[in-house]
Tab-separated table of C-alpha atoms in Angstrom:
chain	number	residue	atom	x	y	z
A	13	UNK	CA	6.646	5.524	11.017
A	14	UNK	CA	9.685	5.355	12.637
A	15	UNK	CA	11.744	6.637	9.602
A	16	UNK	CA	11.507	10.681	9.994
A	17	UNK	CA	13.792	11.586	8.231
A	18	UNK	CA	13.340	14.312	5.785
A	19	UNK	CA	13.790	13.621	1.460
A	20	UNK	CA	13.813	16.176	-0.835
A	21	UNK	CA	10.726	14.635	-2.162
A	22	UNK	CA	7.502	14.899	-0.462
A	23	UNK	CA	5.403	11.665	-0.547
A	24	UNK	CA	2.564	12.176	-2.146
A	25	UNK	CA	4.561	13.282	-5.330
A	26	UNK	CA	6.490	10.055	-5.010
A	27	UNK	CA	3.500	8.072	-4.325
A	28	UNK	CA	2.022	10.024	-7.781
A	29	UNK	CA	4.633	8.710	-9.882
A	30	UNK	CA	4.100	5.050	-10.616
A	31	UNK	CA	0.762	6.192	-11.949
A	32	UNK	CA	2.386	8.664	-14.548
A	33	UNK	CA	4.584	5.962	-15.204
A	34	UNK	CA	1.331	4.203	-16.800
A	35	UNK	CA	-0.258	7.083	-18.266
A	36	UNK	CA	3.314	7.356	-20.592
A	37	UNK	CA	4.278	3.581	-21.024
A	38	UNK	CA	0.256	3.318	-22.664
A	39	UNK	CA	1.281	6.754	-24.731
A	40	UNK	CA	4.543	5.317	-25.754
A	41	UNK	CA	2.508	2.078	-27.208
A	42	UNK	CA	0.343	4.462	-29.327
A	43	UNK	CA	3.620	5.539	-30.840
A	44	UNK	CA	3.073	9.265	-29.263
A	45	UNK	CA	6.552	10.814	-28.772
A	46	UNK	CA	5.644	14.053	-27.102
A	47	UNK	CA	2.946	15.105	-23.878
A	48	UNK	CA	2.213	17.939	-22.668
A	49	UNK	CA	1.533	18.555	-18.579
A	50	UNK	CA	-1.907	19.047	-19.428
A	51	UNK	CA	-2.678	15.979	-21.126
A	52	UNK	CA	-1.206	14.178	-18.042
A	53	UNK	CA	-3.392	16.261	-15.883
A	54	UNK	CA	-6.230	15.251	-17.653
A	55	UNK	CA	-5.338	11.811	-17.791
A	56	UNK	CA	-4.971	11.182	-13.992
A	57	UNK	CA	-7.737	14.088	-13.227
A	58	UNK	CA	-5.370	15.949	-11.609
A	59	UNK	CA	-4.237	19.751	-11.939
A	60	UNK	CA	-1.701	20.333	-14.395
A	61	UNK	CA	0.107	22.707	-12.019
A	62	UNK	CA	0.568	19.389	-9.414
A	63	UNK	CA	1.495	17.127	-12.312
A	64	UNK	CA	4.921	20.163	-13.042
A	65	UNK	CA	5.382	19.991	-9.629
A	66	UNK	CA	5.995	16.270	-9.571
A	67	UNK	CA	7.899	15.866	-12.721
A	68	UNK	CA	10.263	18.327	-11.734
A	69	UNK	CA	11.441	16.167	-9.040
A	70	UNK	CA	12.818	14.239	-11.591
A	71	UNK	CA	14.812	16.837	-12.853
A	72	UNK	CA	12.869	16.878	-16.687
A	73	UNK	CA	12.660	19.877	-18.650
A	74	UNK	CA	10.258	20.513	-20.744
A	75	UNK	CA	9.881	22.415	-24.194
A	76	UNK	CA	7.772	25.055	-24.886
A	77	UNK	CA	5.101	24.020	-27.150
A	78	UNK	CA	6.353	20.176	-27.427
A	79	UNK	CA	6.033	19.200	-23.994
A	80	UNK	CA	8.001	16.292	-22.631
A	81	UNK	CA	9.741	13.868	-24.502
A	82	UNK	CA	7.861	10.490	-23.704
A	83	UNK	CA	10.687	8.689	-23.818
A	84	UNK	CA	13.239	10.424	-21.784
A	85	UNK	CA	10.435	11.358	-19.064
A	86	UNK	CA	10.043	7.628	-19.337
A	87	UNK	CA	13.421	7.535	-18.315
A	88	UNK	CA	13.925	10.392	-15.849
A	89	UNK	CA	10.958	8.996	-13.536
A	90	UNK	CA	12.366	5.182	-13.374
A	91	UNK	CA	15.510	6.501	-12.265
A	92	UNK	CA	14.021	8.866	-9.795
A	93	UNK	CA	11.719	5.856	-8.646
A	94	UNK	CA	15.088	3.670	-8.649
A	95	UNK	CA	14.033	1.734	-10.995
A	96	UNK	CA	16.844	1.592	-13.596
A	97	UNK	CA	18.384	-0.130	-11.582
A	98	UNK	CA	18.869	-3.887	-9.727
A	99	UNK	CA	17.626	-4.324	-6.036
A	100	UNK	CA	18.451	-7.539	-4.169
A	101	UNK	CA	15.886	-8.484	-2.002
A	102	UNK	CA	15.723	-10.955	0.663
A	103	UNK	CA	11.994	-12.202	1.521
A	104	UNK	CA	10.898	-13.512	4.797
A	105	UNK	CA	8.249	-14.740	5.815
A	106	UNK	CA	6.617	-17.364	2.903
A	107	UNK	CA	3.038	-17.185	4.119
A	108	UNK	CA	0.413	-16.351	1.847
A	109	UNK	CA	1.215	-12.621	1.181
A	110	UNK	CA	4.458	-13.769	1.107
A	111	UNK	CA	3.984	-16.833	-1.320
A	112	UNK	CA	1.973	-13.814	-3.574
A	113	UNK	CA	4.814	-11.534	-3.510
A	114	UNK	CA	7.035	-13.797	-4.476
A	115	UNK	CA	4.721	-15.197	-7.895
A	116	UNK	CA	4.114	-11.472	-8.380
A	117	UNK	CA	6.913	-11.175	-11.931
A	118	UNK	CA	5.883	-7.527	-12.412
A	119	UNK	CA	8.215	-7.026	-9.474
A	120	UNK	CA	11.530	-7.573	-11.355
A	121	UNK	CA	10.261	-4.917	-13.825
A	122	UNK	CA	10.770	-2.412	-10.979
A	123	UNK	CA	14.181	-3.890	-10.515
A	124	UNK	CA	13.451	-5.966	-7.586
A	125	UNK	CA	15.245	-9.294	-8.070
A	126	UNK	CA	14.278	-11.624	-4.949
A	127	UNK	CA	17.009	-13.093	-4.414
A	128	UNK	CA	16.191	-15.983	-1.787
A	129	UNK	CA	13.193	-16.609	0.860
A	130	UNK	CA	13.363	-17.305	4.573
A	131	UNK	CA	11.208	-18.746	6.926
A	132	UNK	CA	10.866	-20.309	10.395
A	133	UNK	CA	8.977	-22.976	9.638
A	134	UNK	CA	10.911	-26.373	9.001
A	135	UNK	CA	8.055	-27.120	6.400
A	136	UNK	CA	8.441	-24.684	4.211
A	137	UNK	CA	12.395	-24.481	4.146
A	138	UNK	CA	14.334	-26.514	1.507
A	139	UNK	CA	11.251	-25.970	-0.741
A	140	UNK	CA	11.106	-23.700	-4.099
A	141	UNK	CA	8.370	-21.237	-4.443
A	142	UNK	CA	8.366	-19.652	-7.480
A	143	UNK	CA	11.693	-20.557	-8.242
A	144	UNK	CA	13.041	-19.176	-4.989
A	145	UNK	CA	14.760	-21.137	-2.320
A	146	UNK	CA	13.224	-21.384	1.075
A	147	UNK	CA	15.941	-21.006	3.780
A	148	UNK	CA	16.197	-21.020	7.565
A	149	UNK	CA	15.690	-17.617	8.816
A	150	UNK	CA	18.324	-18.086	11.021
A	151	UNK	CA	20.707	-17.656	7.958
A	152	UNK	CA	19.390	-14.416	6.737
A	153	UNK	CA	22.045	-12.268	8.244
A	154	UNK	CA	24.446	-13.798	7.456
A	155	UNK	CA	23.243	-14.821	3.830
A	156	UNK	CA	22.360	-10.920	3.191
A	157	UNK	CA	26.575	-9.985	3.666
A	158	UNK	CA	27.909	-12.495	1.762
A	159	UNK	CA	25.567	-11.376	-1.018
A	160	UNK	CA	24.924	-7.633	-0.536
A	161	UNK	CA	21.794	-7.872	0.088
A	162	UNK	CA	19.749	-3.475	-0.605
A	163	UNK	CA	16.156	-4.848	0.415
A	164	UNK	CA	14.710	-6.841	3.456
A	165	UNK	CA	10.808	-7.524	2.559
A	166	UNK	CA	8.963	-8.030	5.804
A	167	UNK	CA	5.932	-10.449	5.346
A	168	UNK	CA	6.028	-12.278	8.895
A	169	UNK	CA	3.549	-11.649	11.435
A	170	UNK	CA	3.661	-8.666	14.200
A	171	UNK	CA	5.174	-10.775	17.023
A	172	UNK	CA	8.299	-11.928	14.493
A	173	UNK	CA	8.792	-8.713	12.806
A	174	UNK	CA	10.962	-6.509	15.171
A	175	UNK	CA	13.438	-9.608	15.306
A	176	UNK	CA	13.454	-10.487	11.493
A	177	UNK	CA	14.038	-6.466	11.002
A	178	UNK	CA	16.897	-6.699	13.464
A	179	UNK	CA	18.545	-10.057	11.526
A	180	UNK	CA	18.221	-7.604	8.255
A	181	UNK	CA	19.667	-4.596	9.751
A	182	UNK	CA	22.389	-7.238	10.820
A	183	UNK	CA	23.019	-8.195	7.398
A	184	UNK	CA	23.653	-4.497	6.597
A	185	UNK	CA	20.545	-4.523	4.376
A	186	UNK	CA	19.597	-0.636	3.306
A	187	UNK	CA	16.282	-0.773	3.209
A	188	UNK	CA	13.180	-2.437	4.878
A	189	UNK	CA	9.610	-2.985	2.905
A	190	UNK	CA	7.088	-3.536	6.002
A	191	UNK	CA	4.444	-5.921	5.514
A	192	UNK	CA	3.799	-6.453	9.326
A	193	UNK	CA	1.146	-4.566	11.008
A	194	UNK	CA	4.423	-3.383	13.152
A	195	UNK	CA	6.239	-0.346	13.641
A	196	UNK	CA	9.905	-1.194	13.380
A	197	UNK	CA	12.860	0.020	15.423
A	198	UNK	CA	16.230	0.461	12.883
A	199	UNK	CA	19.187	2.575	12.876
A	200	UNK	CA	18.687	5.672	10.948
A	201	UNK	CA	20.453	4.976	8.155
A	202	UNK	CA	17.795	2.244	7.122
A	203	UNK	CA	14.895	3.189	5.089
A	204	UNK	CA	12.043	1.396	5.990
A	205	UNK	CA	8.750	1.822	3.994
A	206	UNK	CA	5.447	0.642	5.491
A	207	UNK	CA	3.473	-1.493	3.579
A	208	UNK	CA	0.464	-2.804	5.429
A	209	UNK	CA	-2.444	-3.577	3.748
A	210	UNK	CA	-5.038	-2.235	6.402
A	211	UNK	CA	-3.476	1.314	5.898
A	212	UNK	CA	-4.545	1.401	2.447
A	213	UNK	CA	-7.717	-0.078	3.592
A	214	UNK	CA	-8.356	2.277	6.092
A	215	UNK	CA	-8.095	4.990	3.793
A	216	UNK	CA	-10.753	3.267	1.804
A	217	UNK	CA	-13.161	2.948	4.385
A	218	UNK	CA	-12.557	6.298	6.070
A	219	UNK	CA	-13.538	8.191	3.169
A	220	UNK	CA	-16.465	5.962	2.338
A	221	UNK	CA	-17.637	6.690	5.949
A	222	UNK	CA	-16.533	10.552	5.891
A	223	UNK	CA	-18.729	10.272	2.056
A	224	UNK	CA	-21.904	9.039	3.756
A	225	UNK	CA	-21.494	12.027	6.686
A	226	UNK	CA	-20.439	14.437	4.382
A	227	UNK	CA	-23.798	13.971	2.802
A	228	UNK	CA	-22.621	12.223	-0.613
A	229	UNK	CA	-25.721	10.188	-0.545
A	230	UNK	CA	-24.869	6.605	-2.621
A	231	UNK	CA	-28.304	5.199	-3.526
B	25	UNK	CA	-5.901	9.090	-9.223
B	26	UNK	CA	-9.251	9.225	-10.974
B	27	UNK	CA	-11.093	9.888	-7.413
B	28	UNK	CA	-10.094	13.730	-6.922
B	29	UNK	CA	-13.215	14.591	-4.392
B	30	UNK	CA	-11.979	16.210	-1.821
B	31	UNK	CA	-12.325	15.017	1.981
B	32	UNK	CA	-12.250	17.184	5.238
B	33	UNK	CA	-9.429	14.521	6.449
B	34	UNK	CA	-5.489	15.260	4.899
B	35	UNK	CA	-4.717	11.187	3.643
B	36	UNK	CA	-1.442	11.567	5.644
B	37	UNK	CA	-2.610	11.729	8.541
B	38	UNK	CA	-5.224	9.222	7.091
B	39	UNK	CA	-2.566	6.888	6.881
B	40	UNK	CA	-1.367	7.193	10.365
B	41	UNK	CA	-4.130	6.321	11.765
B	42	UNK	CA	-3.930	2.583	11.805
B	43	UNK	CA	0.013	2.788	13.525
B	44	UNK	CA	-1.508	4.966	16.332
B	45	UNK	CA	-4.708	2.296	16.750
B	46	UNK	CA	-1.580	-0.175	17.249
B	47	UNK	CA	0.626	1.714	19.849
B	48	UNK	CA	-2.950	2.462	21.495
B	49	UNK	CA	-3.764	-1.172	21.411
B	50	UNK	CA	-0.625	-2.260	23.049
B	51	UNK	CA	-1.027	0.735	25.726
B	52	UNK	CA	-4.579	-1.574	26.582
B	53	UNK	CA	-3.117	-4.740	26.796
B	54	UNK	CA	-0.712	-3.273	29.620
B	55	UNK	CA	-3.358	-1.695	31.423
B	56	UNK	CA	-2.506	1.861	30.553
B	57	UNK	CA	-5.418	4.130	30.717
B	58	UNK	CA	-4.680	7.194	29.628
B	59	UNK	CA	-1.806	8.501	27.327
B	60	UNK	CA	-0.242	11.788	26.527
B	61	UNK	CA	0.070	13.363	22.671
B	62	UNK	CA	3.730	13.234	23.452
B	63	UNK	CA	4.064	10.000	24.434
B	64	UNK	CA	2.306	8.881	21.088
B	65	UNK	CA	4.744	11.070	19.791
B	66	UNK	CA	7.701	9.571	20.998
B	67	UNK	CA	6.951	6.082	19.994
B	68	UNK	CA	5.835	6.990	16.537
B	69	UNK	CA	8.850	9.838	15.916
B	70	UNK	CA	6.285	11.998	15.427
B	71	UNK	CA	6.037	16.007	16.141
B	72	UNK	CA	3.255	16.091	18.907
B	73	UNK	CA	1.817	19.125	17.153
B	74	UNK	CA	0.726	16.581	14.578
B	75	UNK	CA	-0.133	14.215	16.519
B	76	UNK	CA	-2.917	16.154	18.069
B	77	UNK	CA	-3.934	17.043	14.562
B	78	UNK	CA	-4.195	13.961	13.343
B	79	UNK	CA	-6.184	12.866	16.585
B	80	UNK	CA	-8.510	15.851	16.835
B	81	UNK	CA	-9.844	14.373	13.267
B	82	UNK	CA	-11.192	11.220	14.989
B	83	UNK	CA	-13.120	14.061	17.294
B	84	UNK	CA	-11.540	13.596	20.933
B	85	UNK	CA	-10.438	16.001	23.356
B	86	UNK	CA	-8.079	15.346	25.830
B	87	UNK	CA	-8.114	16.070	29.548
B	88	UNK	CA	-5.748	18.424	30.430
B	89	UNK	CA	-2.581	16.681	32.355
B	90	UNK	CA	-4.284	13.489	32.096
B	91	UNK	CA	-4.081	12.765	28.110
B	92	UNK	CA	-6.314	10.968	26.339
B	93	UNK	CA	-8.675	8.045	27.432
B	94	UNK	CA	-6.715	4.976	25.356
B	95	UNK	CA	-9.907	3.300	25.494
B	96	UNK	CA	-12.164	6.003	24.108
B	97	UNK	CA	-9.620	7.002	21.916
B	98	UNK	CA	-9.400	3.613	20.228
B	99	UNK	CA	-13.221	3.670	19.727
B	100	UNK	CA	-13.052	6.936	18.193
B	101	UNK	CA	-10.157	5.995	15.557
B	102	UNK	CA	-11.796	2.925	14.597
B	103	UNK	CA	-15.360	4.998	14.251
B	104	UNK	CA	-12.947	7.377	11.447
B	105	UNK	CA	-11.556	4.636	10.132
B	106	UNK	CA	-14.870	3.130	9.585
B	107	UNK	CA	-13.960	-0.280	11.345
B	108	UNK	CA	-16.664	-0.263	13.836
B	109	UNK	CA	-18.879	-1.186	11.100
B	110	UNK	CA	-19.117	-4.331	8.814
B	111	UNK	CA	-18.120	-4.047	5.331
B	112	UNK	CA	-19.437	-6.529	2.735
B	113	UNK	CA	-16.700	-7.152	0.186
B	114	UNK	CA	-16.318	-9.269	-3.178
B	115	UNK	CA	-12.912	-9.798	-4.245
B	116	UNK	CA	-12.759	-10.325	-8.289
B	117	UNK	CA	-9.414	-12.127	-9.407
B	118	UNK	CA	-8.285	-15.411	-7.521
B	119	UNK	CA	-4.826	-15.373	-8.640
B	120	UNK	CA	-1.644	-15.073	-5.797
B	121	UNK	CA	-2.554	-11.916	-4.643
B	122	UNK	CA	-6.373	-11.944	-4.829
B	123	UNK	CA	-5.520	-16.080	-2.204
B	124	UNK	CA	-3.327	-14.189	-0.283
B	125	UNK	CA	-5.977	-11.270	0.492
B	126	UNK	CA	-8.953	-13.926	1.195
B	127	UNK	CA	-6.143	-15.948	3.261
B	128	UNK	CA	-5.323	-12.940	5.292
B	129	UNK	CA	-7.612	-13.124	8.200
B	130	UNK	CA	-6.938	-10.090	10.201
B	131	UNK	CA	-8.818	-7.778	7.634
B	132	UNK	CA	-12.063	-9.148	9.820
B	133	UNK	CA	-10.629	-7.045	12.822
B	134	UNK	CA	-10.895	-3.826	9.868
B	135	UNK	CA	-14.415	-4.803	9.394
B	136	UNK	CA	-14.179	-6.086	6.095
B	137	UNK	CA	-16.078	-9.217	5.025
B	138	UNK	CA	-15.172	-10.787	1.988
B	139	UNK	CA	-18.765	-12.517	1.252
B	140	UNK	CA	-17.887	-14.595	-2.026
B	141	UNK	CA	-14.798	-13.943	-4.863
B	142	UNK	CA	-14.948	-14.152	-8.479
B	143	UNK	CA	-12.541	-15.315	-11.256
B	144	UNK	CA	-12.972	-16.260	-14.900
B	145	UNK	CA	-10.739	-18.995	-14.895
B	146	UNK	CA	-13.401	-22.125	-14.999
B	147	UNK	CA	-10.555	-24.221	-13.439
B	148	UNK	CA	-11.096	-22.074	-10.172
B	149	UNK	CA	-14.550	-21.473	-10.170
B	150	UNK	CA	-16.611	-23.574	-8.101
B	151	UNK	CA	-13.724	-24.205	-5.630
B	152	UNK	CA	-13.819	-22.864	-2.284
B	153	UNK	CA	-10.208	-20.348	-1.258
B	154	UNK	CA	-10.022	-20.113	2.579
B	155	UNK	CA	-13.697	-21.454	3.045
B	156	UNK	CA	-14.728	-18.217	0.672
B	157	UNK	CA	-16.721	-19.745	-2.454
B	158	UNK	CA	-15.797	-18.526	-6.276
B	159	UNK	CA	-17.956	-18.021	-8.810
B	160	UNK	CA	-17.958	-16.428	-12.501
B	161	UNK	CA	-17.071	-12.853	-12.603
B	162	UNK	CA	-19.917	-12.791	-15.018
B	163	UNK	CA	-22.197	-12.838	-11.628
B	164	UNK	CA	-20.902	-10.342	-10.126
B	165	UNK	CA	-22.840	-7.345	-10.867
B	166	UNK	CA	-26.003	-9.510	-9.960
B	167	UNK	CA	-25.008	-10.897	-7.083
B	168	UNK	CA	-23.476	-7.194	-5.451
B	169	UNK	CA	-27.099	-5.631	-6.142
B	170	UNK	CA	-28.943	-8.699	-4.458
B	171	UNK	CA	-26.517	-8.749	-1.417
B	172	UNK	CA	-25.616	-4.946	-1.072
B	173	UNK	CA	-22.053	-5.554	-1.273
B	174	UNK	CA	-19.888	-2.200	-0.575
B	175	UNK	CA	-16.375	-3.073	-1.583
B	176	UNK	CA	-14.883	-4.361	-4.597
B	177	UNK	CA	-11.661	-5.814	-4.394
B	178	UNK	CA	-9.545	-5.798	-7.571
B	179	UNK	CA	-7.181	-8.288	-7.824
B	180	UNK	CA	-6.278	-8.871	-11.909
B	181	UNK	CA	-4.423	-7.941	-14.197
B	182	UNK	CA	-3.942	-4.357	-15.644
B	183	UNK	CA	-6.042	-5.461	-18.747
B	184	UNK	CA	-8.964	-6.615	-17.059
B	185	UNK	CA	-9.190	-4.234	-14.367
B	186	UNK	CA	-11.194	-1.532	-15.793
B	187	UNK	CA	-14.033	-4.130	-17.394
B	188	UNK	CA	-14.030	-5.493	-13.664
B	189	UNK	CA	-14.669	-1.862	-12.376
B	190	UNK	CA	-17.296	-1.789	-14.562
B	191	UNK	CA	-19.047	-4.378	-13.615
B	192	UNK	CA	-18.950	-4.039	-9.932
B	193	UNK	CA	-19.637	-0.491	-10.458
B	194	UNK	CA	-22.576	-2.046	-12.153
B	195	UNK	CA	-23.564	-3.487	-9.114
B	196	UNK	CA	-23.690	-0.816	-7.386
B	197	UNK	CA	-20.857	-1.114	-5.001
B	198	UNK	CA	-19.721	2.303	-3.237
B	199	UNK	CA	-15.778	1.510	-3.153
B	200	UNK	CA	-13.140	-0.258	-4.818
B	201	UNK	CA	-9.665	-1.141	-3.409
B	202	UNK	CA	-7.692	-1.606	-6.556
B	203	UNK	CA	-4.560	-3.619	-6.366
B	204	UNK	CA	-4.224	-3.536	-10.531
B	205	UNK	CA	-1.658	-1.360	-11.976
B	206	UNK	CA	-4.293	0.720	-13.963
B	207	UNK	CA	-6.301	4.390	-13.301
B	208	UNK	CA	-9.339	3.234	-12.933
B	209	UNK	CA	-12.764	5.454	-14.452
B	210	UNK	CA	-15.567	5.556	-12.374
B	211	UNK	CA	-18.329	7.297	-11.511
B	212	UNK	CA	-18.026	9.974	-9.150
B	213	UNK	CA	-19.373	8.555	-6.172
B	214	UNK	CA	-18.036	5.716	-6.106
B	215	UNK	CA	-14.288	5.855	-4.471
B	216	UNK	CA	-11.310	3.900	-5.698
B	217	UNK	CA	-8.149	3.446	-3.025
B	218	UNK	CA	-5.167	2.265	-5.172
B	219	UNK	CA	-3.051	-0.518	-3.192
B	220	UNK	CA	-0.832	-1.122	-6.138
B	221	UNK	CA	2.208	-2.756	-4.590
B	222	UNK	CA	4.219	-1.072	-6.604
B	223	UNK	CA	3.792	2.843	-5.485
B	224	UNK	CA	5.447	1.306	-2.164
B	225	UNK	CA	7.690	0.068	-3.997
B	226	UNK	CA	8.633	3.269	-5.633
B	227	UNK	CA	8.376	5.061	-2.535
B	228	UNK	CA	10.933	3.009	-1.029
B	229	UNK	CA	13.408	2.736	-3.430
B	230	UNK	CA	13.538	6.053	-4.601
B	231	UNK	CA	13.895	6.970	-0.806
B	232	UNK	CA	16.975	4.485	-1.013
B	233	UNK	CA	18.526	6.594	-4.275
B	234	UNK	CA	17.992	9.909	-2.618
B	235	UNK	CA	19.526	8.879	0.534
B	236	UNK	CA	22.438	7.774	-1.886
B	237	UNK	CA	22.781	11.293	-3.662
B	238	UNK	CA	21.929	13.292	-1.071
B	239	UNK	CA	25.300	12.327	0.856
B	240	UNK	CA	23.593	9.363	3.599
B	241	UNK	CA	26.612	6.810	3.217
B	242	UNK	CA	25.469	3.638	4.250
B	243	UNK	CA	28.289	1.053	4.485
């Protein structure tokens, strides 16, 4: 919340993407070389005029009659998305959502490459999880430097998470994925992306409530 | 993306909720009584014009130069939110992510009770994760319809995701917060929230290109 600055992207349209993603990776299986905006739409029930809109942003073009190419759409949304490329990651914070991210292999997919794990706790440091060493968070700073370090990931608790972001900003990390149920203070220049699971939750059971008042009777 | 009813609430400000419940919660635990849309403002880098939008969704009015009441406000956000009520989950897929979740206790203060999870693997079933029992996921349609269970948490993989959908759609469960990487179908009352880790991902790291092309030097 902290992070106001403005992108050339809106969110939503960014937040859209992964799922077209999906939608073309499952066409390019089925050995289909061409889609048209409409299909998409109807795909991911949403209007075809939205779907243009977001695949724009990734600077496709389409041709008339054709459609997209599946492959270089393919193409044009993982590098919008970033994802044609290599992110080191630092982790902190080797608790259980940590632990999870961590086993989670889809990640490196994306381009994420976790790099090393910190923690606090004397217990868990010096251990491998998932192949990743466990060091003392004290060394995170200066760790992140000496190895370039683009992405902090958050998963400590609210009370740690201010000071873990400030040891990342420290080690001139770029950008911040928020776990913690905290609203972080960094320099402008760092992007940090809130990722706490009781926002997405929330939106869950707001619109189940807002469903039952809006008269969308369940049973 | 399959879930295209429309709500009365924008999900931006959807998703801000939860960040303002935390400055709000703070604001109580030093004994502030009343707060200002502009003082919300400030500590969320927020334009106070939509801060009172966002606000005026939960149905509060302010007092004129006094603010808001933080406690009645707080009430009022978690009534929207729908965590002022108790939601009976089941959580299908034990794997890291599907521990983590059961592990992660805070989701209690959000209402949500995970009553029992669910995994095919017959090495897991049987055991007990975080004092929460699993069973077959070939039970889980009965079970939801005996205990009127209202949330469905999808933890496997991509393949298995939509058969699991199925079946807790089966049992007759009114939302499903889908951490798989697939569109789920379902019917049209029953509401999917995607958590995929991944659109966060996305979100961040093309945030972290674009701040690249679009001139933000960073070291």
């Amino acid at each position: 919340m902290r992070n106001t600055r403005k992108f050339s992207a809106p969110e939503p349209s960014m937040r859209r993407l992964p799922a077209y993603l999906h939608v073309l990776m499952r066409l390019l299986k089925e050995n289909c070389l061409f889609v048209s905006c409409t299909f998409i739409a109807q795909e991911m029930h949403l209007d075809p005029t939205q779907v243009r809109k977001d695949l724009a942003l990734t600077g496709i073009v389409g041709k008339p009659r054709v459609g997209y190419s599946v492959v270089e759409l393919i193409e044009k949304i993982k590098a919008f998305l970033g994802w044609d490329i290599q992110w080191n990651a630092f982790l902190v914070g080797v608790g259980n959502l940590g632990t999870a991210i961590l086993g989670y292999r889809q990640f490196r997919t994306f381009g994420l490459n976790i790099v090393a794990a910190f923690d606090k706790d004397p217990r868990r440091i010096g251990k491998k999880v998932f192949g990743v060493n466990v060091f003392s968070v004290e060394k995170v700073s200066l760790f992140a430097r000496e190895q370039k370090i683009d992405i902090g990931i958050i998963t400590v608790g609210e009370e740690a998470a201010q000071e873990v972001a400030d040891l990342l900003v420290e080690g001139l990390i770029k950008g911040i994925w928020n776990f913690a149920p905290k609203a972080l203070v960094v320099p402008p220049d760092v992007i940090v992306e809130n990722a706490q699971l009781s926002v997405s939750l929330g939106v869950l059971t707001s619109k189940m409530k807002l469903s039952e008042k809006e008269g969308n009777i369940f049973r």
